[in-house]
Amino acid sequence: MRELHFDISEGDGPIYLRIAEGLRRAMEDQRLQPNDLLPSTRTLAHRFQVHRHTVMNALAELVAEGWLESEPGRGYRVVEGIPRYYGPSTDGVPPDAEPSSPPRFAFPSGQPDLRVFPMAEYSATLREVLRSTDPSRLLGYDNPAGAQELIGQLCSYLRRLRDVTSREIVVTHGSQEGIFLVAKHLLKPGQVVAVEARGYAPAWQALRLAGGTLRGLPVDGCGLVPSALEQLARKESVALLYVTPLHQYPTTVTMPVERRRELYDVAVRHGIPILEDDYDHEFHYRSRPLAPLKSRDPEQLVYYTSTFSKVVYPSARLGFVVLPEGQGAMLADLKRITTRQSNTLLQLTQARWMENGGFERHLRRMRRLYQGRLNTMVRVLTEQSLVHDVSLTFQAPDGGMSLWVDFGCDTSNLALAAEKVGVSIRSGSEYDLEGGTSTHLRLGFASSTNEEIEEGLALLLREARSL
């Protein structure tokens, strides 16, 4: 173990979060390398003159985010695949590529356009909460399951718009924490977790950190293939299934009703809990989105997680888990041990914004805006592929914030070439559980204006022609 020096920022925030941020920076700038063992909690506590439990809370935060893993009897170690930052400036940068300047154009896969966020309205709601709420409530400890005001608004919202009626809800730091908590709640070390073979790498990291051994299942034009889950369950004991049925990540396809029934029936036959990740339910354009698996869950197998990161703003870190009957308290206890609770001020602000109708007004505006940008991206890809004589294959999705496009060439090479002309993209190989090459790109359209889509894709197609 190398000697480690890092500082924590001054400020009014909880010191455990500032310690976590200091460690996070040390990993980002590679002072801490993959597989490095951290100093002991006692050493860190002595270094910063805090209680050892404060340090343990900071480390638990980083475990939940996927930066660290705990090794019983040894301490905490930096994970082998350090997670990238998923914010607007780096989401889309290919691995091992460090651009010298910010890209002119970026097509991150799940980034909302923060330039059109109704900051004035949201700020007014936040100030209203500050004026009307007892400071001891805002600044003190609260229910680990979440503020009752927000849980009440969530119950109403989910019942009206997603046909989910359960009141067993735990508020989380985004869906990423929800995935980790559910996995930690359900898994024993080494147990098998079935996942989509093309899928969401941060979820895979969380599942592994919770002890899961991942098995990839094929995805076709209708989503995850239920017969593959049946075959796997006959060979091995499957402790959990993780799935994205509405807008499959990354291919964006929507699982039809009949396949959802088939998948649920397989899970029932083999007693497999389902972790359903519905990460961008609000952005569906052709019709009302299909109700989640959780809406028809007579066997109480489905753990349903979702997030406001794609709708409000990513740094709010507000998500939630809807659990089978009688399990909310157990997950809340686990959250209390790991991250204690979510930010009360932001929870109450979100609840008030929902109550006042501002949240759903914002959703309607964003849905119209993103649908227009989807149409623009489809048109530009079609036109520019003819101009540059590039053969593309893609299907316009029913919803979501991205397109899954087959360029017919190694998109890792395309990503490197595009970076040189100021276009930031992510190769489809980053979404493959087994790794290897990919001819696909996941192109996000939500955070780019129509003009940015036009200019950026013209540059991208020009580079694709030369490969």
PDB file of C-alpha atoms in Angstrom, residues 230-356:
ATOM      1  CA  GLU A 230     -35.204 -20.259 -19.171  1.00  0.00           C
ATOM      2  CA  GLN A 231     -32.136 -22.138 -20.427  1.00  0.00           C
ATOM      3  CA  LEU A 232     -29.845 -20.416 -17.948  1.00  0.00           C
ATOM      4  CA  ALA A 233     -32.195 -21.096 -15.027  1.00  0.00           C
ATOM      5  CA  ARG A 234     -32.237 -24.796 -15.870  1.00  0.00           C
ATOM      6  CA  LYS A 235     -28.438 -24.946 -15.657  1.00  0.00           C
ATOM      7  CA  GLU A 236     -27.737 -22.570 -12.766  1.00  0.00           C
ATOM      8  CA  SER A 237     -29.552 -21.050  -9.813  1.00  0.00           C
ATOM      9  CA  VAL A 238     -30.307 -17.459 -10.865  1.00  0.00           C
ATOM     10  CA  ALA A 239     -30.628 -15.114  -7.885  1.00  0.00           C
ATOM     11  CA  LEU A 240     -31.634 -11.960  -9.790  1.00  0.00           C
ATOM     12  CA  LEU A 241     -32.551 -10.702 -13.257  1.00  0.00           C
ATOM     13  CA  TYR A 242     -31.635  -7.113 -14.210  1.00  0.00           C
ATOM     14  CA  VAL A 243     -33.551  -5.785 -17.220  1.00  0.00           C
ATOM     15  CA  THR A 244     -34.454  -2.511 -19.025  1.00  0.00           C
ATOM     16  CA  PRO A 245     -37.732  -3.367 -20.798  1.00  0.00           C
ATOM     17  CA  LEU A 246     -39.096   0.054 -21.839  1.00  0.00           C
ATOM     18  CA  HIS A 247     -36.087   1.483 -23.691  1.00  0.00           C
ATOM     19  CA  GLN A 248     -33.546  -1.310 -23.659  1.00  0.00           C
ATOM     20  CA  TYR A 249     -30.113   0.047 -22.825  1.00  0.00           C
ATOM     21  CA  PRO A 250     -28.356   0.574 -25.196  1.00  0.00           C
ATOM     22  CA  THR A 251     -30.421  -0.579 -28.206  1.00  0.00           C
ATOM     23  CA  THR A 252     -33.517   1.528 -27.232  1.00  0.00           C
ATOM     24  CA  VAL A 253     -35.997  -1.194 -28.305  1.00  0.00           C
ATOM     25  CA  THR A 254     -39.257  -1.521 -26.358  1.00  0.00           C
ATOM     26  CA  MET A 255     -40.189  -4.966 -25.086  1.00  0.00           C
ATOM     27  CA  PRO A 256     -43.745  -5.764 -26.273  1.00  0.00           C
ATOM     28  CA  VAL A 257     -46.498  -6.896 -23.927  1.00  0.00           C
ATOM     29  CA  GLU A 258     -46.432 -10.557 -24.939  1.00  0.00           C
ATOM     30  CA  ARG A 259     -42.701 -10.872 -24.356  1.00  0.00           C
ATOM     31  CA  ARG A 260     -43.035  -9.148 -20.975  1.00  0.00           C
ATOM     32  CA  ARG A 261     -45.574 -11.764 -19.961  1.00  0.00           C
ATOM     33  CA  GLU A 262     -43.302 -14.548 -21.168  1.00  0.00           C
ATOM     34  CA  LEU A 263     -40.336 -13.119 -19.263  1.00  0.00           C
ATOM     35  CA  TYR A 264     -42.381 -12.730 -16.086  1.00  0.00           C
ATOM     36  CA  ASP A 265     -43.670 -16.304 -16.399  1.00  0.00           C
ATOM     37  CA  VAL A 266     -40.099 -17.637 -16.628  1.00  0.00           C
ATOM     38  CA  ALA A 267     -39.168 -15.646 -13.525  1.00  0.00           C
ATOM     39  CA  VAL A 268     -42.185 -17.029 -11.647  1.00  0.00           C
ATOM     40  CA  ARG A 269     -41.415 -20.631 -12.612  1.00  0.00           C
ATOM     41  CA  HIS A 270     -37.862 -20.357 -11.310  1.00  0.00           C
ATOM     42  CA  GLY A 271     -38.478 -17.927  -8.424  1.00  0.00           C
ATOM     43  CA  ILE A 272     -36.184 -15.251  -9.884  1.00  0.00           C
ATOM     44  CA  PRO A 273     -36.543 -11.687  -8.510  1.00  0.00           C
ATOM     45  CA  ILE A 274     -36.561  -9.024 -11.250  1.00  0.00           C
ATOM     46  CA  LEU A 275     -34.759  -5.690 -10.955  1.00  0.00           C
ATOM     47  CA  GLU A 276     -36.519  -3.460 -13.508  1.00  0.00           C
ATOM     48  CA  ASP A 277     -34.605  -0.292 -14.462  1.00  0.00           C
ATOM     49  CA  ASP A 278     -36.966   2.277 -16.010  1.00  0.00           C
ATOM     50  CA  TYR A 279     -34.440   5.073 -16.418  1.00  0.00           C
ATOM     51  CA  ASP A 280     -36.229   7.443 -18.851  1.00  0.00           C
ATOM     52  CA  HIS A 281     -39.891   6.471 -18.757  1.00  0.00           C
ATOM     53  CA  GLU A 282     -41.124  10.031 -19.342  1.00  0.00           C
ATOM     54  CA  PHE A 283     -39.592  10.341 -22.814  1.00  0.00           C
ATOM     55  CA  HIS A 284     -41.801   8.172 -25.000  1.00  0.00           C
ATOM     56  CA  TYR A 285     -43.144   9.727 -28.195  1.00  0.00           C
ATOM     57  CA  ARG A 286     -45.273   7.478 -30.372  1.00  0.00           C
ATOM     58  CA  SER A 287     -47.839   6.537 -27.759  1.00  0.00           C
ATOM     59  CA  ARG A 288     -48.274   6.289 -24.022  1.00  0.00           C
ATOM     60  CA  PRO A 289     -45.381   4.150 -22.742  1.00  0.00           C
ATOM     61  CA  LEU A 290     -46.133   0.592 -21.745  1.00  0.00           C
ATOM     62  CA  ALA A 291     -46.710   0.167 -18.027  1.00  0.00           C
ATOM     63  CA  PRO A 292     -43.733  -1.278 -16.126  1.00  0.00           C
ATOM     64  CA  LEU A 293     -43.487  -4.942 -15.187  1.00  0.00           C
ATOM     65  CA  LYS A 294     -44.044  -3.728 -11.614  1.00  0.00           C
ATOM     66  CA  SER A 295     -47.576  -2.635 -12.517  1.00  0.00           C
ATOM     67  CA  ARG A 296     -48.614  -6.301 -12.955  1.00  0.00           C
ATOM     68  CA  ASP A 297     -46.667  -8.169 -10.311  1.00  0.00           C
ATOM     69  CA  PRO A 298     -49.012 -10.603  -8.552  1.00  0.00           C
ATOM     70  CA  GLU A 299     -46.107 -12.746  -7.298  1.00  0.00           C
ATOM     71  CA  GLN A 300     -44.280  -9.715  -5.825  1.00  0.00           C
ATOM     72  CA  LEU A 301     -41.060 -10.478  -7.696  1.00  0.00           C
ATOM     73  CA  VAL A 302     -40.310  -7.053  -9.182  1.00  0.00           C
ATOM     74  CA  TYR A 303     -38.002  -4.425  -7.688  1.00  0.00           C
ATOM     75  CA  TYR A 304     -38.538  -1.273  -9.736  1.00  0.00           C
ATOM     76  CA  THR A 305     -35.973   1.537  -9.908  1.00  0.00           C
ATOM     77  CA  SER A 306     -36.113   4.866 -11.701  1.00  0.00           C
ATOM     78  CA  THR A 307     -34.481   8.279 -11.560  1.00  0.00           C
ATOM     79  CA  PHE A 308     -35.076  11.999 -11.941  1.00  0.00           C
ATOM     80  CA  SER A 309     -31.543  12.524 -13.295  1.00  0.00           C
ATOM     81  CA  LYS A 310     -32.754  12.505 -16.907  1.00  0.00           C
ATOM     82  CA  VAL A 311     -35.681  14.823 -16.140  1.00  0.00           C
ATOM     83  CA  VAL A 312     -34.538  17.296 -13.495  1.00  0.00           C
ATOM     84  CA  TYR A 313     -30.736  17.510 -13.485  1.00  0.00           C
ATOM     85  CA  PRO A 314     -28.108  14.798 -12.913  1.00  0.00           C
ATOM     86  CA  SER A 315     -26.418  16.285  -9.853  1.00  0.00           C
ATOM     87  CA  ALA A 316     -29.702  16.261  -7.906  1.00  0.00           C
ATOM     88  CA  ARG A 317     -29.073  12.510  -7.442  1.00  0.00           C
ATOM     89  CA  LEU A 318     -32.738  11.743  -6.859  1.00  0.00           C
ATOM     90  CA  GLY A 319     -34.059   8.310  -7.696  1.00  0.00           C
ATOM     91  CA  PHE A 320     -36.268   5.739  -6.055  1.00  0.00           C
ATOM     92  CA  VAL A 321     -36.986   2.039  -5.682  1.00  0.00           C
ATOM     93  CA  VAL A 322     -40.455   0.504  -5.504  1.00  0.00           C
ATOM     94  CA  LEU A 323     -40.282  -2.787  -3.635  1.00  0.00           C
ATOM     95  CA  PRO A 324     -42.407  -5.888  -3.135  1.00  0.00           C
ATOM     96  CA  GLU A 325     -44.758  -5.767  -0.184  1.00  0.00           C
ATOM     97  CA  GLY A 326     -43.114  -5.686   3.234  1.00  0.00           C
ATOM     98  CA  GLN A 327     -39.552  -5.044   2.029  1.00  0.00           C
ATOM     99  CA  GLY A 328     -39.370  -1.244   2.143  1.00  0.00           C
ATOM    100  CA  ALA A 329     -38.179  -1.127   5.754  1.00  0.00           C
ATOM    101  CA  MET A 330     -35.353  -3.598   5.080  1.00  0.00           C
ATOM    102  CA  LEU A 331     -34.040  -1.578   2.147  1.00  0.00           C
ATOM    103  CA  ALA A 332     -34.362   1.656   4.154  1.00  0.00           C
ATOM    104  CA  ASP A 333     -32.235   0.073   6.893  1.00  0.00           C
ATOM    105  CA  LEU A 334     -29.598  -0.825   4.320  1.00  0.00           C
ATOM    106  CA  LYS A 335     -29.617   2.729   2.978  1.00  0.00           C
ATOM    107  CA  ARG A 336     -29.258   4.078   6.511  1.00  0.00           C
ATOM    108  CA  ILE A 337     -26.104   1.970   6.960  1.00  0.00           C
ATOM    109  CA  THR A 338     -24.564   3.022   3.629  1.00  0.00           C
ATOM    110  CA  THR A 339     -25.528   6.626   2.800  1.00  0.00           C
ATOM    111  CA  ARG A 340     -27.875   7.404   5.733  1.00  0.00           C
ATOM    112  CA  GLN A 341     -30.424   9.414   3.704  1.00  0.00           C
ATOM    113  CA  SER A 342     -30.936  11.544   0.623  1.00  0.00           C
ATOM    114  CA  ASN A 343     -30.759  15.337   0.740  1.00  0.00           C
ATOM    115  CA  THR A 344     -33.873  16.626   2.536  1.00  0.00           C
ATOM    116  CA  LEU A 345     -33.873  20.057   0.896  1.00  0.00           C
ATOM    117  CA  LEU A 346     -33.789  18.622  -2.609  1.00  0.00           C
ATOM    118  CA  GLN A 347     -36.426  16.023  -1.750  1.00  0.00           C
ATOM    119  CA  LEU A 348     -38.805  18.654  -0.398  1.00  0.00           C
ATOM    120  CA  THR A 349     -38.132  20.931  -3.363  1.00  0.00           C
ATOM    121  CA  GLN A 350     -38.906  18.114  -5.789  1.00  0.00           C
ATOM    122  CA  ALA A 351     -42.079  17.280  -3.848  1.00  0.00           C
ATOM    123  CA  ARG A 352     -43.243  20.921  -3.872  1.00  0.00           C
ATOM    124  CA  TRP A 353     -42.432  21.258  -7.598  1.00  0.00           C
ATOM    125  CA  MET A 354     -44.496  18.147  -8.315  1.00  0.00           C
ATOM    126  CA  GLU A 355     -47.339  19.371  -6.114  1.00  0.00           C
ATOM    127  CA  ASN A 356     -47.390  22.762  -7.870  1.00  0.00           C
TER     128      ASN A 356
END
